[in-house]
CSV table of C-alpha atoms in Angstrom, one decimal:
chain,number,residue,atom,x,y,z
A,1,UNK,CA,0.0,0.0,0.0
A,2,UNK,CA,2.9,2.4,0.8
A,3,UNK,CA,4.5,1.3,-2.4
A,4,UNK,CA,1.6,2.4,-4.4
A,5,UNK,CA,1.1,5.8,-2.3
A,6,UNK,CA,4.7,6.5,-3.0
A,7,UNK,CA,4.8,5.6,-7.1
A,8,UNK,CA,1.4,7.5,-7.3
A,9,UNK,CA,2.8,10.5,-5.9
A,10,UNK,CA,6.1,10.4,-8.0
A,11,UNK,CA,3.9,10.0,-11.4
A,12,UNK,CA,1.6,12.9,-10.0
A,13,UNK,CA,5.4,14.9,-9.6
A,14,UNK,CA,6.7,14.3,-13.0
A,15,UNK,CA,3.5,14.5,-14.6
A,16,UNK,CA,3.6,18.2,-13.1
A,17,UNK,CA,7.5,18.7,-13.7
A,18,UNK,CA,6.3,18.6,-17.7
A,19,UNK,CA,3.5,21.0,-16.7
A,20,UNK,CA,6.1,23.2,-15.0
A,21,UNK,CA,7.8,23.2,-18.4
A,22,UNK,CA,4.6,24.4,-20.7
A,23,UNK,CA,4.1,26.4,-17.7
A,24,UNK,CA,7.6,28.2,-18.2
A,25,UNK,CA,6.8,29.0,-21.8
A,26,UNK,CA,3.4,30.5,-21.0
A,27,UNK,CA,5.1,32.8,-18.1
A,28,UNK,CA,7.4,33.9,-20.8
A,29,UNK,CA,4.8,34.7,-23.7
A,30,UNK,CA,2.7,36.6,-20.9
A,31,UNK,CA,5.7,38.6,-20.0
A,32,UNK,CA,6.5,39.3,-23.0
A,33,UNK,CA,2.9,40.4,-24.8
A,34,UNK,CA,3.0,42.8,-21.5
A,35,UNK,CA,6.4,44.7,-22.2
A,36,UNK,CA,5.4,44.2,-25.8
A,37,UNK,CA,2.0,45.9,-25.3
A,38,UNK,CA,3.0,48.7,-22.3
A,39,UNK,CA,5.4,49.4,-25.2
A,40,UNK,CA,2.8,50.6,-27.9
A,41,UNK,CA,1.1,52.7,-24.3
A,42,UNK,CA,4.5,54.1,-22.4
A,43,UNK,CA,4.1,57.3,-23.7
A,44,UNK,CA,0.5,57.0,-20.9
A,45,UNK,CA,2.3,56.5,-17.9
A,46,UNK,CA,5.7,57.4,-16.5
A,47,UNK,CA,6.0,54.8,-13.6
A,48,UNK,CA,8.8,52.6,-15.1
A,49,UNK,CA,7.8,50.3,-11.7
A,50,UNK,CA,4.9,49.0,-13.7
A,51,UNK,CA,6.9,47.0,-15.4
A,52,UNK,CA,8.4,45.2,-12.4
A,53,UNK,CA,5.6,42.3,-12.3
A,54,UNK,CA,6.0,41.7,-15.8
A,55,UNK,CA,9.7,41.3,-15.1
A,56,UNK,CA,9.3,38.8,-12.4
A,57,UNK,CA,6.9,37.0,-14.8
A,58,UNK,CA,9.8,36.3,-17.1
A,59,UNK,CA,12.3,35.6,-14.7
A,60,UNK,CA,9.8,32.8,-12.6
A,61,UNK,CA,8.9,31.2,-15.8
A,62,UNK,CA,12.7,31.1,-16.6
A,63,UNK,CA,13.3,29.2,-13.7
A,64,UNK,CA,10.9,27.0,-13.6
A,65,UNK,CA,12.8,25.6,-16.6
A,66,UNK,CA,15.5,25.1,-14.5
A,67,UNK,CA,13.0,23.6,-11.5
A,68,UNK,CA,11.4,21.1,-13.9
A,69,UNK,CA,14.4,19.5,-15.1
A,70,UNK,CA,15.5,19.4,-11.4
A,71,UNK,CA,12.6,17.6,-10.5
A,72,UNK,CA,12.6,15.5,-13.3
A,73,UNK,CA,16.2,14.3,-12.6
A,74,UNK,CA,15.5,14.4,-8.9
A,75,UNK,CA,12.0,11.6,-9.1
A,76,UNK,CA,13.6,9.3,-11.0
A,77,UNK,CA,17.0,9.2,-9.6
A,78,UNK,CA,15.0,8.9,-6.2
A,79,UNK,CA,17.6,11.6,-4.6
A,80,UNK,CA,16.4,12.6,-1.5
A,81,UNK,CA,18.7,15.4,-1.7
A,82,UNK,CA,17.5,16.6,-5.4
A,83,UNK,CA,13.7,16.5,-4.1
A,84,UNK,CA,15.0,18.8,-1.3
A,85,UNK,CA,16.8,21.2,-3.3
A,86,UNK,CA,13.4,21.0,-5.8
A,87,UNK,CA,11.4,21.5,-2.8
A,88,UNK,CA,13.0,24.6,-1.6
A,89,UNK,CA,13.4,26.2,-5.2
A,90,UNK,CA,9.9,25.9,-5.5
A,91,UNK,CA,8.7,27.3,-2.3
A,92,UNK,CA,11.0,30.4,-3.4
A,93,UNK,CA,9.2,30.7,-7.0
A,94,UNK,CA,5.8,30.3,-5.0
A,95,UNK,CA,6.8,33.3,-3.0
A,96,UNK,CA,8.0,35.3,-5.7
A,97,UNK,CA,4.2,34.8,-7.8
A,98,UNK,CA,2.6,35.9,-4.3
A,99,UNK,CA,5.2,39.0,-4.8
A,100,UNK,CA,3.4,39.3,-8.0
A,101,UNK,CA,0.4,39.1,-7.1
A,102,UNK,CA,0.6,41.7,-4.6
A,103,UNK,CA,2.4,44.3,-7.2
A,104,UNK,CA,-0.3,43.4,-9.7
A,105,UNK,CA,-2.7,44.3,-7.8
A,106,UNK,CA,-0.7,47.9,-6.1
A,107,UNK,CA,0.1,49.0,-10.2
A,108,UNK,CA,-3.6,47.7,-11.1
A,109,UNK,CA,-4.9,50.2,-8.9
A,110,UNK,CA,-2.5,52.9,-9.6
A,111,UNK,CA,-3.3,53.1,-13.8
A,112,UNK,CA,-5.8,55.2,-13.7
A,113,UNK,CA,-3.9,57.8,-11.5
A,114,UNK,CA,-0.8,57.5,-13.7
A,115,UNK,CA,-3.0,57.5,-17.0
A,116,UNK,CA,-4.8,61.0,-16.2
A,117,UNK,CA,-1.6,62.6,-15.0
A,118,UNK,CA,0.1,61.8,-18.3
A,119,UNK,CA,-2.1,61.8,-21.3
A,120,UNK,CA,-2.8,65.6,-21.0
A,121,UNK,CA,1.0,66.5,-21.6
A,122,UNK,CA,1.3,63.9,-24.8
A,123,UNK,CA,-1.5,64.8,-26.4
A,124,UNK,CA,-0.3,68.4,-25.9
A,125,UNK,CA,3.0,67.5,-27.4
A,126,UNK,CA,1.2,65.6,-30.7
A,127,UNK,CA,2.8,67.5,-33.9
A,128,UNK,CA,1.2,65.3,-36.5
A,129,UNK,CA,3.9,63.6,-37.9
A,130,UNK,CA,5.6,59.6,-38.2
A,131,UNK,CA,8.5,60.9,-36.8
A,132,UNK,CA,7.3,62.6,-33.4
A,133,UNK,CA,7.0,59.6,-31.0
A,134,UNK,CA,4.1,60.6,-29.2
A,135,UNK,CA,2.5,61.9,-32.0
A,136,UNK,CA,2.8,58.0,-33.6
A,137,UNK,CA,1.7,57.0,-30.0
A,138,UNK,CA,-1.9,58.8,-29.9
A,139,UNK,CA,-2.2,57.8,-33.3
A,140,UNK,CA,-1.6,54.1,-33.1
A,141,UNK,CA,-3.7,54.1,-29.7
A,142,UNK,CA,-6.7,55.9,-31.2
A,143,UNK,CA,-6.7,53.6,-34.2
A,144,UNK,CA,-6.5,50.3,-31.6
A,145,UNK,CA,-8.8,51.1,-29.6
A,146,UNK,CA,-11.0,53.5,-31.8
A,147,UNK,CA,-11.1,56.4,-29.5
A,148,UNK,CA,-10.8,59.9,-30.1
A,149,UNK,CA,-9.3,62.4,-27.8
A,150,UNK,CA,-8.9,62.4,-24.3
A,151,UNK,CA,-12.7,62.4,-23.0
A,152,UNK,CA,-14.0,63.3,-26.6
A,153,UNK,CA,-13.1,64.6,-29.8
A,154,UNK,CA,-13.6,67.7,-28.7
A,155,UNK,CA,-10.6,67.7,-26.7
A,156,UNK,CA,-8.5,68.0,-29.8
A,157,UNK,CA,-9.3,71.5,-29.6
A,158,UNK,CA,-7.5,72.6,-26.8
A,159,UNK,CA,-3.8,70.9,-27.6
A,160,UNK,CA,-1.2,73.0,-29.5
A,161,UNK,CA,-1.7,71.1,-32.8
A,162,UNK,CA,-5.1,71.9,-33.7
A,163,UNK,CA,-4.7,75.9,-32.3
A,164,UNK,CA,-1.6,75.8,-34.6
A,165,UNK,CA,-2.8,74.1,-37.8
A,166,UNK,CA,-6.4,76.4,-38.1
A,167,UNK,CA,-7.6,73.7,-40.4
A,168,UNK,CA,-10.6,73.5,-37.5
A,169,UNK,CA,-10.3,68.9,-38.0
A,170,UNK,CA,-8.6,66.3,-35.9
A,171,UNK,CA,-6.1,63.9,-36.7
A,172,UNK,CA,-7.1,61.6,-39.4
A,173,UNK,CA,-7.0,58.4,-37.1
A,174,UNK,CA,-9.9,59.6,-34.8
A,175,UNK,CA,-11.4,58.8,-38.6
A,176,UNK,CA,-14.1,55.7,-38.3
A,177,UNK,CA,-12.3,53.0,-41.1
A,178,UNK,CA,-15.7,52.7,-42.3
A,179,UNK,CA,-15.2,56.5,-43.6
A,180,UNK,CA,-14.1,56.2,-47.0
A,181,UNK,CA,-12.9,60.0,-47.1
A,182,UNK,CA,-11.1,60.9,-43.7
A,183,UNK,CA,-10.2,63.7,-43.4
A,184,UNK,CA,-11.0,64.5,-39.7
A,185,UNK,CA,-12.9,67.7,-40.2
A,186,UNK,CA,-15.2,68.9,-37.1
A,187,UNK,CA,-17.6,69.8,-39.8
A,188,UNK,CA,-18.9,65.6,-40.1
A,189,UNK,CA,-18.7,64.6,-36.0
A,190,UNK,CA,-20.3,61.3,-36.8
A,191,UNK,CA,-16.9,60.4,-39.3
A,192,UNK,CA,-15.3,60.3,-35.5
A,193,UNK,CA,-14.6,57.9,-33.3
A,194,UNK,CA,-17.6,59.3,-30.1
A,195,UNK,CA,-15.3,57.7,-27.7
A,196,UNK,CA,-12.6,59.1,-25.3
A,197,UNK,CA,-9.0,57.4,-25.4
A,198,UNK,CA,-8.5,57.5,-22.0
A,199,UNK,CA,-11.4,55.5,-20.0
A,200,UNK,CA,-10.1,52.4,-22.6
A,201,UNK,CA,-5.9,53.3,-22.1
A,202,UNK,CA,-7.1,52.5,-18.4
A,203,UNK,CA,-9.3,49.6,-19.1
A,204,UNK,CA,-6.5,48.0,-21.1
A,205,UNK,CA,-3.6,48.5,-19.1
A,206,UNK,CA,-5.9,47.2,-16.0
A,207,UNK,CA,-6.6,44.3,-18.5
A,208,UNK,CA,-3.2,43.6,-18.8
A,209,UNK,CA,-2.2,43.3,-15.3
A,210,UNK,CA,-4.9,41.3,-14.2
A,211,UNK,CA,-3.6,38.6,-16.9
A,212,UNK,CA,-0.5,39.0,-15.2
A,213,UNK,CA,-2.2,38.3,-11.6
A,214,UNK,CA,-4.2,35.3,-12.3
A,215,UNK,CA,-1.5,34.1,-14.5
A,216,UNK,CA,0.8,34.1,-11.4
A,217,UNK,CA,-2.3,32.3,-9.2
A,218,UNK,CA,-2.8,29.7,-11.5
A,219,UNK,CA,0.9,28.6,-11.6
A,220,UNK,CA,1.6,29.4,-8.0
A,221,UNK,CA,-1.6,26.8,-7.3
A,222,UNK,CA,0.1,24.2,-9.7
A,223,UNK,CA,3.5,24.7,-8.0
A,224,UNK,CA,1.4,24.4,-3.9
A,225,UNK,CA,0.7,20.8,-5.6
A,226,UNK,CA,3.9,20.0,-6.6
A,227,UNK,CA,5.6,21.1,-3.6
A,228,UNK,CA,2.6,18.9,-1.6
A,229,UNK,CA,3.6,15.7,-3.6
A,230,UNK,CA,7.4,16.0,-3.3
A,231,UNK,CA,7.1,16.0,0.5
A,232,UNK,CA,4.5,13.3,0.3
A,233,UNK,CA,7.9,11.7,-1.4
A,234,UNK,CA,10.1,12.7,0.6
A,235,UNK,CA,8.2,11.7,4.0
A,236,UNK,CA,7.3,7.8,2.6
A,237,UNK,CA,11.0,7.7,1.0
A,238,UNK,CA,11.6,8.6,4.6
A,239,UNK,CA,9.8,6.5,6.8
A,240,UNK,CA,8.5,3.4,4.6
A,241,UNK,CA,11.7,1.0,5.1
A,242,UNK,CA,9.5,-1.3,2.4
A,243,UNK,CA,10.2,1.4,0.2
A,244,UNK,CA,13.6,2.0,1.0
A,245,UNK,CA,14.7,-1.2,1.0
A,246,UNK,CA,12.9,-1.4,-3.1
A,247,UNK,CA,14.9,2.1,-3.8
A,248,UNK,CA,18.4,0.6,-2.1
A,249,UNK,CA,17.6,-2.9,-4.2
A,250,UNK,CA,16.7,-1.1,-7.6
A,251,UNK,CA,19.9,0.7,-6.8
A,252,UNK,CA,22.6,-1.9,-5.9
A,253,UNK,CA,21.2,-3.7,-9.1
């Protein structure tokens, strides 16, 4: 019976050492699509510190590359030692994704704050050409996410640009793609986009981060049940001399 316990546990631990790998690869994608994506926004917020979760993201799913092929070596070899080493590696990686989880949930709560304090100066700095970063910033977000302005179109008509071009339109990309002539004249309101950019810069930053949080929950639940079945290991490896004495035999042979 002790026998059994013990082999079910181990296939349970290598089953989730493979898991540990796809899970690796996932951690990795996330944190990527988030640098990727705050990358297309950073000209919306100014806290660099948002990026922190997405860095430990990478990092964790780096190592638990490393953790599975611990594990992996460490079940079949039966090495006490190697299950301990695994152990304690993943109670550290668990710990980090509560870290996460906790600065998710701090920077969550701070986009909106960091949003409204920002997006007023870049869309005052907006000069209408590819060259101008921000300008190519408010022009990719407003085509993304079909906005216009900060709370309306009609915020286009306080900023520098549209005082200094007289040409009484907004930027062509507040244009609805439906439109087959954009030209982003105030004249035809319904050719624009009747939504504000920066309710949805919020709501997609927030988005963002909360993949980031339950991405770290999930994982950090699948690593609780490793960590649960390498002590169940560990303790019957430990105190089962049946199964010690099948280990030391298998061994010596």
């Amino acid at each position: 019976m002790g026998q059994c316990g013990v082999i079910s546990s181990k296939t349970v631990l290598v089953f989730l050492n493979l898991i540990f790998w796809a899970a690796a690869g996932i951690l990795c994608y996330i944190g990527a699509y988030v640098f990727i994506t705050y990358d297309d926004y950073d000209h919306f917020f100014e806290d660099i510190y948002t990026f922190i979760p997405a860095m430990v993201i990478i990092a964790v799913g780096t190592l638990l590359f490393v953790i599975g092929f611990i594990g992996c070596c460490a079940t079949i070899r039966e090495s006490r030692c190697g299950l301990v080493t695994f152990s304690a590696v993943l109670l550290l990686v668990f710990a980090t994704e509560v870290v996460v989880v906790v600065l998710g949930y701090i920077y969550r709560a701070k986009v909106e704050a960091v949003v409204n304090h920002s997006i007023q100066k870049v869309y005052n700095e907006y000069k209408g050409t590819n060259t101008d970063a921000p300008s190519r910033a408010i022009d990719y977000v407003q085509r993304q996410l079909h906005c216009c302005g900060i709370h309306n179109y009609s915020d286009w008509m306080n900023t520098h640009w549209f005082i200094e071009s007289k040409n009484n339109s907004v930027p062509v990309s507040c244009c609805k793609p439906t439109i087959s002539n954009r030209t982003g004249t105030l004249m035809r309101p319904g050719d624009l986009y009747p939504e504000g950019c920066e309710v949805l810069v919020v709501k997609k930053l927030k988005d963002i981060m909360l993949y980031v949080i339950l991405a770290a929950l999930t994982f950090a639940a699948i690593q609780m049940l490793g960590l649960l079945c390498a002590c169940v290991v560990l303790c019957r490896r430990g105190h089962d001399p049946a199964y010690e004495l099948l280990v030391n035999t298998g061994v010596d042979a």
